[in-house]
Coordinates of C-alpha atoms in Angstrom, one line a residue:
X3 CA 0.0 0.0 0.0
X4 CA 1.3 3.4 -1.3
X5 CA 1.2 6.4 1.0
X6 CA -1.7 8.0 0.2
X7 CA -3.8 4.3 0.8
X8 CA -1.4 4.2 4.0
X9 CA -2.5 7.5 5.4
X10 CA -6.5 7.0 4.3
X11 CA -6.5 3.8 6.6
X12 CA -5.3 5.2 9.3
X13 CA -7.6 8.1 8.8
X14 CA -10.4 5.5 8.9
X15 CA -9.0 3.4 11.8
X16 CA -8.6 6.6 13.9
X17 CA -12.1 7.4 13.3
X18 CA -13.8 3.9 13.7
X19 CA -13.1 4.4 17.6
X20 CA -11.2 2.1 19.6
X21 CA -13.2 -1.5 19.4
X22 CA -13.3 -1.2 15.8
X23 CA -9.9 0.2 14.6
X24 CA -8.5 -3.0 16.5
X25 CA -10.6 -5.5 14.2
X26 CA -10.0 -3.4 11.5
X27 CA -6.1 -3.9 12.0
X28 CA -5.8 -7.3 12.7
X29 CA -8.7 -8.3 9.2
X30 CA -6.5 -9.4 6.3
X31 CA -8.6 -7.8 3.7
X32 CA -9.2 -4.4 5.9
X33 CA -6.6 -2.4 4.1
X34 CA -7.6 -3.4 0.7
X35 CA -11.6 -2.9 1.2
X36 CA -10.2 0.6 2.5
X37 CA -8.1 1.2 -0.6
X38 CA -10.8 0.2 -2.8
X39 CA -13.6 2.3 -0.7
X40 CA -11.4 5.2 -1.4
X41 CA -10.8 4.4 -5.0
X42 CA -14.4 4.6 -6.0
X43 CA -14.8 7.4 -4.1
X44 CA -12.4 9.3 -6.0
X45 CA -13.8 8.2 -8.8
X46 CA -16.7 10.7 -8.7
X47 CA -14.3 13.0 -9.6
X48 CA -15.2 16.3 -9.6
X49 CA -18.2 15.4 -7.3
X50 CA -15.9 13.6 -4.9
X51 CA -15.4 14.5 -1.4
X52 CA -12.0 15.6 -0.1
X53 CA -10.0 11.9 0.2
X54 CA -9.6 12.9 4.1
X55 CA -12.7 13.8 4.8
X56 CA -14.1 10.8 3.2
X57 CA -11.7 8.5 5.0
X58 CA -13.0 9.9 8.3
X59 CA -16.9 9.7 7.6
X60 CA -16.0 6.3 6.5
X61 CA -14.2 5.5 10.2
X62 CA -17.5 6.7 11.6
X63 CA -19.8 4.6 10.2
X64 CA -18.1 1.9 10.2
X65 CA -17.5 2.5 14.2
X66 CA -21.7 2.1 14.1
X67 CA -21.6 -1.3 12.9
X68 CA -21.3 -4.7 14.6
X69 CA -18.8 -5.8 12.2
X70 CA -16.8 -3.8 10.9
X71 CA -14.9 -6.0 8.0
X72 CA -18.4 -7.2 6.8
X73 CA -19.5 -3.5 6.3
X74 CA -16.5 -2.8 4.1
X75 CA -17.0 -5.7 2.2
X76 CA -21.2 -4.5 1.6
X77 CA -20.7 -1.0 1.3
X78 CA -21.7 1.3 -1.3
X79 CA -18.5 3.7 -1.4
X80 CA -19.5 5.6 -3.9
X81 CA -22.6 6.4 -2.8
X82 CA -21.3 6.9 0.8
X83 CA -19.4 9.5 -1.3
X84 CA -21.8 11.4 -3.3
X85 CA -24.3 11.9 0.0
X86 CA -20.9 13.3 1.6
X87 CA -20.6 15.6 -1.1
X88 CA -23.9 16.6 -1.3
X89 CA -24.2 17.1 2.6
X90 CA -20.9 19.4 1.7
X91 CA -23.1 21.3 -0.9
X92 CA -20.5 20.3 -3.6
X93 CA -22.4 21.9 -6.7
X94 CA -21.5 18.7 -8.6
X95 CA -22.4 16.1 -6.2
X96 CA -25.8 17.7 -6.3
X97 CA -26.4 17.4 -10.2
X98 CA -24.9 14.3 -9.9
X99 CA -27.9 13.4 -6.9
X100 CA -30.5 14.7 -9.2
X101 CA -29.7 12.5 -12.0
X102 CA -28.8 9.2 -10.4
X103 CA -31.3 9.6 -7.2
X104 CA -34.0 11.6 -7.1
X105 CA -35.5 11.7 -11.0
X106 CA -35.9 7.8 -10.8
X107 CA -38.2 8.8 -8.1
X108 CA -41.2 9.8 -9.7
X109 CA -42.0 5.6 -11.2
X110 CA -42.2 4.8 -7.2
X111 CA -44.6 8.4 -6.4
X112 CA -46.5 7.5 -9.4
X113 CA -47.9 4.8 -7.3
X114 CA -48.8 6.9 -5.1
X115 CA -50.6 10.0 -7.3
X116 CA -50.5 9.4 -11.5
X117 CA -50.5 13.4 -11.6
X118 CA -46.5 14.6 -12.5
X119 CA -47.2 17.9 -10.3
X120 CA -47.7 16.0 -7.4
X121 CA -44.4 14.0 -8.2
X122 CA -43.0 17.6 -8.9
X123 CA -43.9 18.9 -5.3
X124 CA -42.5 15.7 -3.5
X125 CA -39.4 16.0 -5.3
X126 CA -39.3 19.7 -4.7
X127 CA -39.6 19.2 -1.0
X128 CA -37.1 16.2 -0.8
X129 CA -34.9 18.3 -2.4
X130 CA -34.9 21.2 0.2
X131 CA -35.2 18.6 2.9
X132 CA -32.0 16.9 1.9
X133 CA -29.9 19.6 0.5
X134 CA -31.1 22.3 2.5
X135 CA -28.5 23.6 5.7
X136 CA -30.2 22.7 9.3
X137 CA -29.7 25.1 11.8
X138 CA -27.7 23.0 14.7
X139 CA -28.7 20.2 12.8
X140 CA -26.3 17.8 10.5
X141 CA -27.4 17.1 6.7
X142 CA -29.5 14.4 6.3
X143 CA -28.0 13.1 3.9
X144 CA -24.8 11.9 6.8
X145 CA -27.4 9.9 8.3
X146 CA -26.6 7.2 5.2
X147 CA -24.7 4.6 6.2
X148 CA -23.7 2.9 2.9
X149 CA -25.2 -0.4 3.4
X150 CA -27.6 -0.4 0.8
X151 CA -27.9 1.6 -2.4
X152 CA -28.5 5.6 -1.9
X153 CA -30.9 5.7 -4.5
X154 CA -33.2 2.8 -1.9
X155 CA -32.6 5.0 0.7
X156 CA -33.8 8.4 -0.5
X157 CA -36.9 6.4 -2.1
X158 CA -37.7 5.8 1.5
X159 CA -38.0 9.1 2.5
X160 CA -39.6 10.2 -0.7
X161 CA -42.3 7.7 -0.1
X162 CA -43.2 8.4 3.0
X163 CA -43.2 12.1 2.3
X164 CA -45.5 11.6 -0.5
X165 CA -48.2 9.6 1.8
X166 CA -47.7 12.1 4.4
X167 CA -48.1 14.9 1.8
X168 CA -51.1 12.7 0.4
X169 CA -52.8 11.9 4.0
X170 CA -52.8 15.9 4.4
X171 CA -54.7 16.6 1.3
X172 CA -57.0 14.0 2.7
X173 CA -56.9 11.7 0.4
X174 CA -56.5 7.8 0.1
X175 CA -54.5 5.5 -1.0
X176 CA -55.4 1.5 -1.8
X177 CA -53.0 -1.2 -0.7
X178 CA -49.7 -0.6 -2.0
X179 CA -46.2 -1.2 -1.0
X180 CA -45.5 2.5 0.1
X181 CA -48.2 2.5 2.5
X182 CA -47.2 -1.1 4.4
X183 CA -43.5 0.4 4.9
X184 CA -44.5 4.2 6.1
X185 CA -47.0 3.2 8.3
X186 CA -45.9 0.6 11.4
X187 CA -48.1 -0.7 14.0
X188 CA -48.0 -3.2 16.6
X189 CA -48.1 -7.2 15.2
X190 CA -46.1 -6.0 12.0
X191 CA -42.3 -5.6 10.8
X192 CA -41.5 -3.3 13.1
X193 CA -41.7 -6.0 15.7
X194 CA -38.3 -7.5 17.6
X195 CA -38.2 -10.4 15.2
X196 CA -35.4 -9.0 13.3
X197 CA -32.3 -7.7 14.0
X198 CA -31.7 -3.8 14.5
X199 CA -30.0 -2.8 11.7
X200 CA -32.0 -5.0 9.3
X201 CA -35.1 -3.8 10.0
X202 CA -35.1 -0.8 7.4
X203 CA -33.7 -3.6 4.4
X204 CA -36.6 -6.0 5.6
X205 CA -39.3 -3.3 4.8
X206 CA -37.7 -2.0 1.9
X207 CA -37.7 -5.6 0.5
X208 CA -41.2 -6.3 1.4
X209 CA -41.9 -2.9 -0.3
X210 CA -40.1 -3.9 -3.4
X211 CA -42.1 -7.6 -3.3
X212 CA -45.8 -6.1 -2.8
X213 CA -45.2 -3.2 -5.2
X214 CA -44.6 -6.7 -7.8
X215 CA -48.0 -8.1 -7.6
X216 CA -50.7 -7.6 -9.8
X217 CA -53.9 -5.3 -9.2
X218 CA -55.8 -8.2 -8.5
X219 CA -53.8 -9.5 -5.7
X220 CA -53.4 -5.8 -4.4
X221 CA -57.2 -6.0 -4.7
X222 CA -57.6 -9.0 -2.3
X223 CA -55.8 -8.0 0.4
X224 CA -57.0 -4.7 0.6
X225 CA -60.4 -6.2 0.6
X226 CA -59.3 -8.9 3.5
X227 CA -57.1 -6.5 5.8
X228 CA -58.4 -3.1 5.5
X229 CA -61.9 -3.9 4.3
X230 CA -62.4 -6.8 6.6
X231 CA -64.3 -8.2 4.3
X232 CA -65.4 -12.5 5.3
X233 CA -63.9 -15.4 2.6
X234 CA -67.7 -15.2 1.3
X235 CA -68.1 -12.2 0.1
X236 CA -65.3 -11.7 -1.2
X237 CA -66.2 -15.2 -3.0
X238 CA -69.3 -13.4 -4.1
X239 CA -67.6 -10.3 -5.8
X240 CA -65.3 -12.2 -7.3
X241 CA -67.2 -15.1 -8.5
X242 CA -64.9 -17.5 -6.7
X243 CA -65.7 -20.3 -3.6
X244 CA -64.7 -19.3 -0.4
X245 CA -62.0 -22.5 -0.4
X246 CA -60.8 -21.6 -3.7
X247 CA -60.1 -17.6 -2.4
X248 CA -58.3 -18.9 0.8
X249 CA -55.9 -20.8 -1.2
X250 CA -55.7 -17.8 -3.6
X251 CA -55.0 -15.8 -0.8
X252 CA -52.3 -18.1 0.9
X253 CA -50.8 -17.9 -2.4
X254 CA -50.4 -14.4 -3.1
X255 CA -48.7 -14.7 0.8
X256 CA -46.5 -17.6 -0.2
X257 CA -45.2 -15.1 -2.6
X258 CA -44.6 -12.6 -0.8
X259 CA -42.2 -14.1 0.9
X260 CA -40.9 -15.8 -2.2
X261 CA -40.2 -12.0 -3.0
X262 CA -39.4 -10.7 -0.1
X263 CA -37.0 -13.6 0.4
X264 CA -34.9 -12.4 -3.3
X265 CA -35.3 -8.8 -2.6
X266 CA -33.3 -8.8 0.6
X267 CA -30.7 -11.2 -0.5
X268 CA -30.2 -8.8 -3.2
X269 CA -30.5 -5.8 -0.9
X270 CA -28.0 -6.8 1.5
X271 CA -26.0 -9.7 -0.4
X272 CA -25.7 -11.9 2.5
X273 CA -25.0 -15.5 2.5
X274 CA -27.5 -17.5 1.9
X275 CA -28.1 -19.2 5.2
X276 CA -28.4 -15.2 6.8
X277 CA -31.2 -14.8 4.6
X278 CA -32.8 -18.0 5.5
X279 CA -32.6 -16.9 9.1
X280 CA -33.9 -13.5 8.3
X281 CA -37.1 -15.5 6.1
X282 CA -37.7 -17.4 9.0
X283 CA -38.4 -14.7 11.5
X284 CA -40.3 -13.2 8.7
X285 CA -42.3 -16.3 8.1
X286 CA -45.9 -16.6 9.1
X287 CA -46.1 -12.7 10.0
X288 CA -46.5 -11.0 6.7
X289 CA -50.3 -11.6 7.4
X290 CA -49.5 -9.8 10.9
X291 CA -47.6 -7.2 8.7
X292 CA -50.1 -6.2 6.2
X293 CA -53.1 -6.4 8.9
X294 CA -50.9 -4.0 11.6
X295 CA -49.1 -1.4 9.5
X296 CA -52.7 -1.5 7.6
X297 CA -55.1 -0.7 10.7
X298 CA -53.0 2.9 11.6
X299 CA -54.9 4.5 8.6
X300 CA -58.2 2.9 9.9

């Protein structure tokens, strides 16, 4: 390692406070998940952060996580970069934001509202809310930790913006994925049942895995846990026996956690067995889920 890497490690150890920088040292790969963090960094060129600067922000969150070698080897350096950048107010960074981030945006509002205004006034508002200085309050934007894509993590907040935004207009919204992750309730995936920091990559996945069925199946379960409607009529408005709708229903569960299983592998690109423990918590809740984070807009 040449002295520029040299010196960026150390910046990072000296920053990931003192249990970290000592697992940090003694990992084999550590310096060479640094070097490469730093390389794609700098590789935003002109919207890239100052290498130092970066090397610090990098010891900090690394010093938030329970391992810190496994957080190198998932994170998003780049992105780590550009939201460093942008929290910086680095005029490039910020284009840069716009293009990547926040104008593939307005597919996920447009679930939300069809009309392009209203996608124009979430984005407009997301915009000030993340770029914006905060008096005696960091950037946003230094919250992201790197462990999943930047452009997942601002769809978050623009999501639950635009339901907010939408819920103050008083208007409604049918079951879709934006709604089950913004609004939380007792019995659903904001429950102990998964780890801390997966929590947020478990919601965005079932997000991503709801937002993937059909009308129809959207239809049935906002008929069976916000409608409350019983197996029979439901059978009646749909022309089906109440036997043969149960196992349509258990099916459309099934897969969602089919999707919700692929989602977070590919969200968090964990081993296999991880995920398997992750599904397992998971399993036999998304029924709990859908019915809790469902009943806060009753």
């Amino acid at each position: 390692m040449h002295g520029a890497d040299a010196e960026s490690f150390e910046l990072v150890v000296r920053s990931a406070g003192e249990q970290s920088s000592l697992r940090l040292r003694e990992a084999p790969g550590a310096r060479a998940a640094v070097e490469r963090a730093v390389s794609q960094a700098a590789a935003l060129r002109a919207a890239a952060p100052e290498p130092s600067t970066f090397a610090r922000h990098l010891g900090a969150q690394l010093s938030r996580a329970p391992d810190p070698m496994r957080a190198l080897e998932r994170l998003h350096a780049r992105d780590l970069a550009l939201a460093l950048s942008c929290a910086q107010g680095l005029p490039a960074a910020c284009a840069l934001l716009e293009q990547e981030v926040l104008l593939k945006l307005r597919v996920p509002l447009s679930r939300i509202h069809p009309s392009p205004a209203f996608a124009d006034e979430v984005l407009q508002v997301l915009r000030a809310n993340l770029l914006m200085p905060r008096e005696e309050a960091p950037s946003r934007l230094l919250g992201y930790s790197g462990m999943g894509p930047l452009l997942h993590w601002v769809s978050i907040s623009a999501v639950r913006l635009a339901l907010r935004m939408r819920k103050a207009q008083g208007e409604e919204s049918h079951v879709e994925a934006e709604v089950l992750a913004a609004h939380p309730a007792p019995g659903g995936l904001e429950l102990g049942f998964v780890r801390e920091e997966a929590r947020g990559h478990v919601r965005a996945a079932f997000i991503r895995a709801v937002a993937s069925l059909d009308d129809e199946d959207r239809e049935l379960l906002r008929l069976h846990f916000v409608e409350r409607l019983s197996l029979e009529r439901m059978g009646a408005l749909f022309d089906l026996h109440k036997s043969t709708l149960s196992r349509r229903l258990s099916a459309v569960q099934t897969l969602l956690e089919k999707r919700t299983r692929r989602a977070l592998a590919e969200r968090l690109s964990l081993p296999e067995p991880e995920v398997d423990s992750l599904m397992r918590a998971i399993h036999g809740r998304l029924d709990l889920s859908l019915s809790g984070l469902l009943a806060v807009r009753e």
